[in-house]
Amino acid sequence: MSRKYCIIDSSDVENVNFDQVLETSADTLRFSTDGSLTTVKYEGAKPRFLYGKDTYTHSQILEILAGSDWTPSE
Amino acid sequence: MSGSAISLGLQLGGGKSATSSGRAAGGGGALVNQFSVDFDGTNDFMAIGSSYDLGCLSLWFKPDSTITDSSAPKAIVGFTGVSNFAVFAGIQTGSVAGAVNNELITLYTGDWVYAYTSSSATIDTNWHHLAIRWGGSDYEIYLDGVQVKNADGQVVGNQSKAKIPISNFNVAKRNDNNRFFAGLIDEVAIWSNPLSASDTIALYNSGVPSDLTDLSPNGWWRMGDNDGGSGTTITDQGVDPSGNPSGNNGNLTNGPTFSSSVPS
């Protein structure tokens, strides 16, 4: 089953039902470099709390995460 | 264990049925290996969290994309090393940038960089064996049984090269929660005391993982074997210096999946 990915505001993490996404917990999320965004992934039906959020494929989310907004330069 | 012991094990182990531990019945070098773990490169990893001296490390990896000296850096393993930059320590593929150029594989300890560099070579998307070994005065990097480390550089401080202590050991990400690895990883093992050079080379075993039991790794995560290829716990098959189970189980975090693709 293919996975789908969404980007959400960090302030919405409190609304994430971790039984409906593949992330383990709020403590293990990956955040953007400025801390304002994070990603979640799911299989099957889109969880209700993600309604209205854009959905990305694996290759699409990898391209986004490779950008400077998510990967800090050193 | 000597290289001859590995050869003996291979002769004895072939075709044997598996025991509950995943080791070939009768012991020896052959290993029942049915699973690896697939990391998607977005945010999943295996958390171990334990501390070791970095004497020797062995693992198999199959990257999703070919690695060149211009590839974005990805951490096959991450750990907390030494110096103020300890959180950035680990073993990475691709262009890390810093004290050396044209990196394909880099061990960053926090104060020193040890690297396999090339402006023309690439690492393809097949399975590869990677080993890191403290050789007494320098870290060595072995790719598919060949010592390839050809560059190093000091990043911070003025410390001499040394075998370093590491902590908070993770697989497939760096400890600043970045540089997530995309691809398959299998048979991760670590020793606080370095193996001999010949034993390290023999780990490659012509591209087929062998049973490490007689080499007494302090941590050994079989990435699905011993755990039925399900769940989120990777049972540590390593032993402590007294020979007791180390018990530093890995925790698959953020949804990595098991794969039936294994080095063969």
mmCIF file with all atom_site columns, C-alpha atoms in Angstrom, chain B residues 23 49 62 68 102 165 167 175 179 206 221 226 233 236 258:
data_model
loop_
_atom_site.group_PDB
_atom_site.id
_atom_site.type_symbol
_atom_site.label_atom_id
_atom_site.label_alt_id
_atom_site.label_comp_id
_atom_site.label_asym_id
_atom_site.label_entity_id
_atom_site.label_seq_id
_atom_site.pdbx_PDB_ins_code
_atom_site.Cartn_x
_atom_site.Cartn_y
_atom_site.Cartn_z
_atom_site.occupancy
_atom_site.B_iso_or_equiv
_atom_site.pdbx_formal_charge
_atom_site.auth_seq_id
_atom_site.auth_comp_id
_atom_site.auth_asym_id
_atom_site.auth_atom_id
_atom_site.pdbx_PDB_model_num
ATOM 1  C CA . ARG B 1 23  ? 21.516 -18.768 13.265 1.00 0.00 ? 23  ARG B CA 1
ATOM 2  C CA . GLY B 1 49  ? 20.424 5.032   22.208 1.00 0.00 ? 49  GLY B CA 1
ATOM 3  C CA . LYS B 1 62  ? 21.296 -0.422  -0.298 1.00 0.00 ? 62  LYS B CA 1
ATOM 4  C CA . THR B 1 68  ? 28.250 10.525  -5.935 1.00 0.00 ? 68  THR B CA 1
ATOM 5  C CA . ASN B 1 102 ? 34.635 14.819  -3.031 1.00 0.00 ? 102 ASN B CA 1
ATOM 6  C CA . PRO B 1 165 ? 33.307 7.019   22.708 1.00 0.00 ? 165 PRO B CA 1
ATOM 7  C CA . SER B 1 167 ? 26.438 7.568   22.713 1.00 0.00 ? 167 SER B CA 1
ATOM 8  C CA . ASN B 1 175 ? 21.309 13.020  15.881 1.00 0.00 ? 175 ASN B CA 1
ATOM 9  C CA . ARG B 1 179 ? 19.936 13.783  6.986  1.00 0.00 ? 179 ARG B CA 1
ATOM 10 C CA . SER B 1 206 ? 31.830 -12.057 -1.062 1.00 0.00 ? 206 SER B CA 1
ATOM 11 C CA . TRP B 1 221 ? 20.746 -5.819  15.107 1.00 0.00 ? 221 TRP B CA 1
ATOM 12 C CA . ASN B 1 226 ? 15.011 -12.945 15.156 1.00 0.00 ? 226 ASN B CA 1
ATOM 13 C CA . THR B 1 233 ? 11.467 -3.931  18.091 1.00 0.00 ? 233 THR B CA 1
ATOM 14 C CA . ASP B 1 236 ? 19.918 -6.881  20.011 1.00 0.00 ? 236 ASP B CA 1
ATOM 15 C CA . PHE B 1 258 ? 10.590 -4.679  6.634  1.00 0.00 ? 258 PHE B CA 1
#
